[in-house]
PDB file of C-alpha atoms and ligand atoms in Angstrom:
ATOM      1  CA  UNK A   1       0.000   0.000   0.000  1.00  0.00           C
ATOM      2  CA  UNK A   2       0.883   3.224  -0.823  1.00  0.00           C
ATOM      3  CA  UNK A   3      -0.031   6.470   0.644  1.00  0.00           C
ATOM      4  CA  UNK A   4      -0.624  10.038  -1.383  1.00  0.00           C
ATOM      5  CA  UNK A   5      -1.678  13.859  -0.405  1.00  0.00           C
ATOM      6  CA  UNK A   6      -2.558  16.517  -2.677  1.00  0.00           C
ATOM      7  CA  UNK A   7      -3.480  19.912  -2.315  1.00  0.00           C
ATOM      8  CA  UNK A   8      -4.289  22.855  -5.128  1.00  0.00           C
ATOM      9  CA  UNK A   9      -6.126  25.805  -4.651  1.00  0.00           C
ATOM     10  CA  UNK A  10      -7.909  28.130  -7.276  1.00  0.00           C
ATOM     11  CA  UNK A  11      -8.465  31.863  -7.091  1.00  0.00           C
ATOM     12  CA  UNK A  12     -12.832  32.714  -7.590  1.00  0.00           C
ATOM     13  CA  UNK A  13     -13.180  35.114 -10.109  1.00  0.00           C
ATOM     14  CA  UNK A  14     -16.693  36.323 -11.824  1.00  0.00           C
ATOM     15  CA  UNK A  15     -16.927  35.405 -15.257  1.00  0.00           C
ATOM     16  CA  UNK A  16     -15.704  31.315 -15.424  1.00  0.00           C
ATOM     17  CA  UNK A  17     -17.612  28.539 -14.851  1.00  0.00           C
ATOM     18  CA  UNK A  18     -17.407  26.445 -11.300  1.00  0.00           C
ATOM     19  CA  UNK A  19     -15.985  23.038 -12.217  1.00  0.00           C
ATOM     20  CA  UNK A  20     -15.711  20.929  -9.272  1.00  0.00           C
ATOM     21  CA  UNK A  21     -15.125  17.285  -9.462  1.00  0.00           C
ATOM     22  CA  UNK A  22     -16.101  17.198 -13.239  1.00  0.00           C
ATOM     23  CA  UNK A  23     -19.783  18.383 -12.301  1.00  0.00           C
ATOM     24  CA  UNK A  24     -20.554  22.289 -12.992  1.00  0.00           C
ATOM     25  CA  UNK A  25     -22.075  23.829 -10.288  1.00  0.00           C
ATOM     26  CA  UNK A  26     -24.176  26.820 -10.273  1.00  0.00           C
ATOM     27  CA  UNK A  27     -22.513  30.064  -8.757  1.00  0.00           C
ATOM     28  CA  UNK A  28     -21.940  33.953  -9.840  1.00  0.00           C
ATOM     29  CA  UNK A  29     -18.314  33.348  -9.558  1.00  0.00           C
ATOM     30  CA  UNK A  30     -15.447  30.375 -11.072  1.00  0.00           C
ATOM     31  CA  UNK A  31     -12.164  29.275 -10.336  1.00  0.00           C
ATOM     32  CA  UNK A  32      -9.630  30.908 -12.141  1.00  0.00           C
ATOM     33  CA  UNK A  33      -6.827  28.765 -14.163  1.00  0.00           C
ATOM     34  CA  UNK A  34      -4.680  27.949 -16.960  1.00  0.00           C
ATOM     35  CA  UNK A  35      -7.261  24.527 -17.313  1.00  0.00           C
ATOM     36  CA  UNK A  36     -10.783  24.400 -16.392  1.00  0.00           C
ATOM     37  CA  UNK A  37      -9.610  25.287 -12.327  1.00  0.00           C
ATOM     38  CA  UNK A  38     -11.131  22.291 -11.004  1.00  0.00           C
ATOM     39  CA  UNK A  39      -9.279  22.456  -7.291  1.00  0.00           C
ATOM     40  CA  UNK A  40     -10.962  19.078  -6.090  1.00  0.00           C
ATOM     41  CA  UNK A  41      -9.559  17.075  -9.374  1.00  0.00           C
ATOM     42  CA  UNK A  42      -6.140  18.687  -9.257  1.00  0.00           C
ATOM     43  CA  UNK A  43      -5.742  17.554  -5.513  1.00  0.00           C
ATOM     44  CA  UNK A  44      -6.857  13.789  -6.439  1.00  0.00           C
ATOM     45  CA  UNK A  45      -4.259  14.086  -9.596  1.00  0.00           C
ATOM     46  CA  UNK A  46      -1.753  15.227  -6.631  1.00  0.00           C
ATOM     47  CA  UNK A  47      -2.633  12.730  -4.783  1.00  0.00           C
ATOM     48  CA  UNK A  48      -2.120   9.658  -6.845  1.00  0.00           C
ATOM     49  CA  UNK A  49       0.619  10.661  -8.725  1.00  0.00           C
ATOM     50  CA  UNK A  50       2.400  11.384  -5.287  1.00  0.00           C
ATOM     51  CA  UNK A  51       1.565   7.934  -3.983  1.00  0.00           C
ATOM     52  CA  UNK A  52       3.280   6.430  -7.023  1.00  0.00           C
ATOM     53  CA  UNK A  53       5.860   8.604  -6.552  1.00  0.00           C
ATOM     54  CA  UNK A  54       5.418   9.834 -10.196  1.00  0.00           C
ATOM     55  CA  UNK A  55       5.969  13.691  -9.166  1.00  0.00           C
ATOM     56  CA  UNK A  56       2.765  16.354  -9.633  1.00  0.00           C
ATOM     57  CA  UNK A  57       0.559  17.533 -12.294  1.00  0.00           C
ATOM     58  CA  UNK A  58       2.789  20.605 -12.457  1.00  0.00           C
ATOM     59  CA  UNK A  59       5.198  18.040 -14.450  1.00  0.00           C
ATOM     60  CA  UNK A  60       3.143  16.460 -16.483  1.00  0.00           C
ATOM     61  CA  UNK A  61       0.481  18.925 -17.297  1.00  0.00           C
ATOM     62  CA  UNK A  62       2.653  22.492 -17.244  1.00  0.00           C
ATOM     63  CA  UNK A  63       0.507  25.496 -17.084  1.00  0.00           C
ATOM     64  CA  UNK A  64       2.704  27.546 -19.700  1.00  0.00           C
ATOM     65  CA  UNK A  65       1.746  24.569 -22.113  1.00  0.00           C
ATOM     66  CA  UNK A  66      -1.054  25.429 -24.603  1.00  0.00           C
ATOM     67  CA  UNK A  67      -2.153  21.733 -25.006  1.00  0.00           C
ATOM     68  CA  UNK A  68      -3.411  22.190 -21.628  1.00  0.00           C
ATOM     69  CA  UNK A  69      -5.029  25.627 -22.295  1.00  0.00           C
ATOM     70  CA  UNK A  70      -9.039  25.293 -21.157  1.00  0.00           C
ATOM     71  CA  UNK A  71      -9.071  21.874 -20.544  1.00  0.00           C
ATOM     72  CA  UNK A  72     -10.756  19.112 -18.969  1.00  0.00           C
ATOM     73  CA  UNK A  73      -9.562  17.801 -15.772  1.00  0.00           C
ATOM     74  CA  UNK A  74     -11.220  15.115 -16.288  1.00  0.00           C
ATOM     75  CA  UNK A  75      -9.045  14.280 -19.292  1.00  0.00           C
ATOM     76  CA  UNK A  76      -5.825  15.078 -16.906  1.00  0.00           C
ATOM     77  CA  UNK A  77      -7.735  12.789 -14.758  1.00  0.00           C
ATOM     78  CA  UNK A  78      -7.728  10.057 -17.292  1.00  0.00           C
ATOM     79  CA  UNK A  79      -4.096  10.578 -18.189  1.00  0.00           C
ATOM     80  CA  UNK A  80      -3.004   9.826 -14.512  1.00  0.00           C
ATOM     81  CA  UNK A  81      -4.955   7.074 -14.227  1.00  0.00           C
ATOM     82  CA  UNK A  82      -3.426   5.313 -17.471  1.00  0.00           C
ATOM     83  CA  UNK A  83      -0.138   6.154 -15.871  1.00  0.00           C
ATOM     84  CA  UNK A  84      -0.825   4.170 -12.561  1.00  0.00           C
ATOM     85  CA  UNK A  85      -1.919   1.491 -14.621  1.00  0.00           C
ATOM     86  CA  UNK A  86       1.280   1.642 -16.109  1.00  0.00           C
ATOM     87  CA  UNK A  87       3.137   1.670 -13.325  1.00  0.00           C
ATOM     88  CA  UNK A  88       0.817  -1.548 -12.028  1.00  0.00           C
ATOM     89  CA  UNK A  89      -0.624   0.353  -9.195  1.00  0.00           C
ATOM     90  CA  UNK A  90      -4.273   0.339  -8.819  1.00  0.00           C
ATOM     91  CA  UNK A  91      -6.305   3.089  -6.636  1.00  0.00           C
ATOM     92  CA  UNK A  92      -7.748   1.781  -2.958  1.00  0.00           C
ATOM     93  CA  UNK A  93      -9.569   4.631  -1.981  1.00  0.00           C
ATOM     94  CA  UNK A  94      -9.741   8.217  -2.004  1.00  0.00           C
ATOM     95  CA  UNK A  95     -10.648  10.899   0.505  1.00  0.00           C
ATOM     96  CA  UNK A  96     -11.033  14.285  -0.334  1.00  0.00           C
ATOM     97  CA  UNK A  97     -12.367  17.547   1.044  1.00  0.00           C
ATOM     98  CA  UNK A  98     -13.038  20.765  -0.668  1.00  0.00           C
ATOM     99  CA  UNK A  99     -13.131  24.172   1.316  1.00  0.00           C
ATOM    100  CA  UNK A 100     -15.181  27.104  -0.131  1.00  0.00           C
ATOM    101  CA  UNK A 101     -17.721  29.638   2.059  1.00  0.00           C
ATOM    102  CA  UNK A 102     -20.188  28.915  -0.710  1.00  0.00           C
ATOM    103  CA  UNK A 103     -21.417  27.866  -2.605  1.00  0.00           C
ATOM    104  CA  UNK A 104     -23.306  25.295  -0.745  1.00  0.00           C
ATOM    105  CA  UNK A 105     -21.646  22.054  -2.095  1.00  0.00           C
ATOM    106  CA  UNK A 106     -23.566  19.215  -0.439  1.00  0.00           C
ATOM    107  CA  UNK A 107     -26.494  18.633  -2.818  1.00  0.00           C
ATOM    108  CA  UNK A 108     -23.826  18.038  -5.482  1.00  0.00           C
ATOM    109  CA  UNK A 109     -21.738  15.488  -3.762  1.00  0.00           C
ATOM    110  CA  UNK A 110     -22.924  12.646  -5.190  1.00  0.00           C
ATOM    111  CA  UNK A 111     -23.281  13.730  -8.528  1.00  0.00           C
ATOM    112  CA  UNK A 112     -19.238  14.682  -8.182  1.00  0.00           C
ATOM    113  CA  UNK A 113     -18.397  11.066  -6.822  1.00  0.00           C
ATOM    114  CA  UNK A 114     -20.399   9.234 -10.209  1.00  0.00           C
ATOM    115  CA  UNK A 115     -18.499  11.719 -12.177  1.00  0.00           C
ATOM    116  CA  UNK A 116     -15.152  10.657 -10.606  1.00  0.00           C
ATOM    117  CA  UNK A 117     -15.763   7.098 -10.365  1.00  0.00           C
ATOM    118  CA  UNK A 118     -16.731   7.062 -14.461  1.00  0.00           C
ATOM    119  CA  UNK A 119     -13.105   9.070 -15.165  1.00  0.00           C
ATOM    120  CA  UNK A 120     -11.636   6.744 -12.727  1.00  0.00           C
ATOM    121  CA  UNK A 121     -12.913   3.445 -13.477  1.00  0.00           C
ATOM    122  CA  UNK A 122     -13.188   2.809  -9.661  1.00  0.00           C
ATOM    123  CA  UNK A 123     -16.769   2.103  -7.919  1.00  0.00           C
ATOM    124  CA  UNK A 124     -18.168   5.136  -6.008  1.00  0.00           C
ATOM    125  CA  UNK A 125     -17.608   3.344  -2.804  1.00  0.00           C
ATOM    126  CA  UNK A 126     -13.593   4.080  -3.216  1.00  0.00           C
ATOM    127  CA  UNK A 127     -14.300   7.832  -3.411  1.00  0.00           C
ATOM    128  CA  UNK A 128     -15.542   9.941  -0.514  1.00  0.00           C
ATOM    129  CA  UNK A 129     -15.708  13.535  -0.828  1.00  0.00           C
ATOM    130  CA  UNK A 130     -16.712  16.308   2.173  1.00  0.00           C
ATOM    131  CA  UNK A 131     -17.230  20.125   2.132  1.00  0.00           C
ATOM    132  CA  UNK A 132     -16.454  22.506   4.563  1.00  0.00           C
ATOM    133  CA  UNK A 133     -16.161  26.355   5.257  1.00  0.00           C
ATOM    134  CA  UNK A 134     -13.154  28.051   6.961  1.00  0.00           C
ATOM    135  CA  UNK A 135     -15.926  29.956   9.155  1.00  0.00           C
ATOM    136  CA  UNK A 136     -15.444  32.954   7.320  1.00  0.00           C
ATOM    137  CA  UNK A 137     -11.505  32.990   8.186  1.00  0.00           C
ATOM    138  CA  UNK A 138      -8.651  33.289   5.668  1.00  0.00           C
ATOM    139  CA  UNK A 139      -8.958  33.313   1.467  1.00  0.00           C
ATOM    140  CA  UNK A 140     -11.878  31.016   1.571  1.00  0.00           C
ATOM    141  CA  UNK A 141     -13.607  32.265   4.204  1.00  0.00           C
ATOM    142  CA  UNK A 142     -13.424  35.676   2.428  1.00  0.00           C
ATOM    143  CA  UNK A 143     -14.366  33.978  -0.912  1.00  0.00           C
ATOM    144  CA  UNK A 144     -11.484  34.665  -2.594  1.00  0.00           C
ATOM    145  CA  UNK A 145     -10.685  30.757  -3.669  1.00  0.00           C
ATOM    146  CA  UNK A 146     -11.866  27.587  -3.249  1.00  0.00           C
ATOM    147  CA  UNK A 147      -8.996  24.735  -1.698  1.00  0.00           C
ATOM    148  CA  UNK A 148      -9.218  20.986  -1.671  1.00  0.00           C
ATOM    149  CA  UNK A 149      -7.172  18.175  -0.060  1.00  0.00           C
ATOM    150  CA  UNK A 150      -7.015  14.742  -1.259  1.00  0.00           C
ATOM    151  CA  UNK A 151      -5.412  11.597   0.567  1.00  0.00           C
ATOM    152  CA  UNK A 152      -5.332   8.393  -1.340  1.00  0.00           C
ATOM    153  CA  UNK A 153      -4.185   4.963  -0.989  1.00  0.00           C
ATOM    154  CA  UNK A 154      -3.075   3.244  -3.833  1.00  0.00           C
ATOM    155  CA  UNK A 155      -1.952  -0.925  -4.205  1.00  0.00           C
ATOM    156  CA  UNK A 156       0.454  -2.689  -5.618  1.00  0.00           C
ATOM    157  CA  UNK A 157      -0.626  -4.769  -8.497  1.00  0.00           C
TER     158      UNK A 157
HETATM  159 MG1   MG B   1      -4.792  23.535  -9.942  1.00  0.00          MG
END
């Protein structure tokens, strides 16, 4: 077994869409990127490329590349996911939590983890996902960005 952590965060700006987990969610504001900003994706790419030891998305996916301009995490998602099959590892579970003020994330949970668990090829019960607010403190309690935090396992195949 191998163990993985990833963390991104994204900067809310009015004008882009919300992305979160591969599901759009309604809100005045996006996140802000070189890709489509989806925080909670980039954290689960973090995390399972750092339990194989196979570096960050950073590396593989640069921001200054225009391959990657406007893109689909979920197709970064995808990309990692061929690598750890590569590499013979095969995902054990994940465990992530997103932290934004608002908008109010819980009714779209679910629909986040099918996404995920389609890109993945993993069954939903592998995934779990939680929300939380910084009660108003710091960049997220302010609304300035949405963070996320992913830990993973990962096994040896
Ligand atoms: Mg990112």
């Amino acid at each position: 077994m191998r163990i993985g952590h990833g963390y991104d965060v994204h900067r809310l700006v009015p004008g882009r869409k919300l992305i979160l987990g591969g599901v759009e969610i309604p809100c005045e504001m996006g996140l802000d990127g070189h890709s489509d900003a989806d925080v909670l994706t980039h954290a689960i790419m973090d995390a399972l490329l750092g339990a194989a030891a196979l570096g960050d998305i950073g590396r593989h996916f640069p921001d200054h590349d225009d391959q990657y301009l406007g893109i689909d995490s979920q197709v970064l998602l995808r990309k990692v996911c061929s690598m750890l099959d590569a590499h013979h590892f095969r995902i054990g579970n994940l465990d992530a939590t997103v932290i934004a003020q608002r908008p109010k994330l819980s009714p779209y949970m679910e629909q986040m983890r099918e996404k995920l668990s389609q890109t993945m090829g993993i069954s939903v019960d592998r995934i779990n996902l939680k929300a939380t607010t910084e009660e108003r403190l710091g960049f997220t309690g302010r609304g300035e960005g949405i963070s996320a935090h992913c830990v993973c396992l990962l096994e040896e195949i």
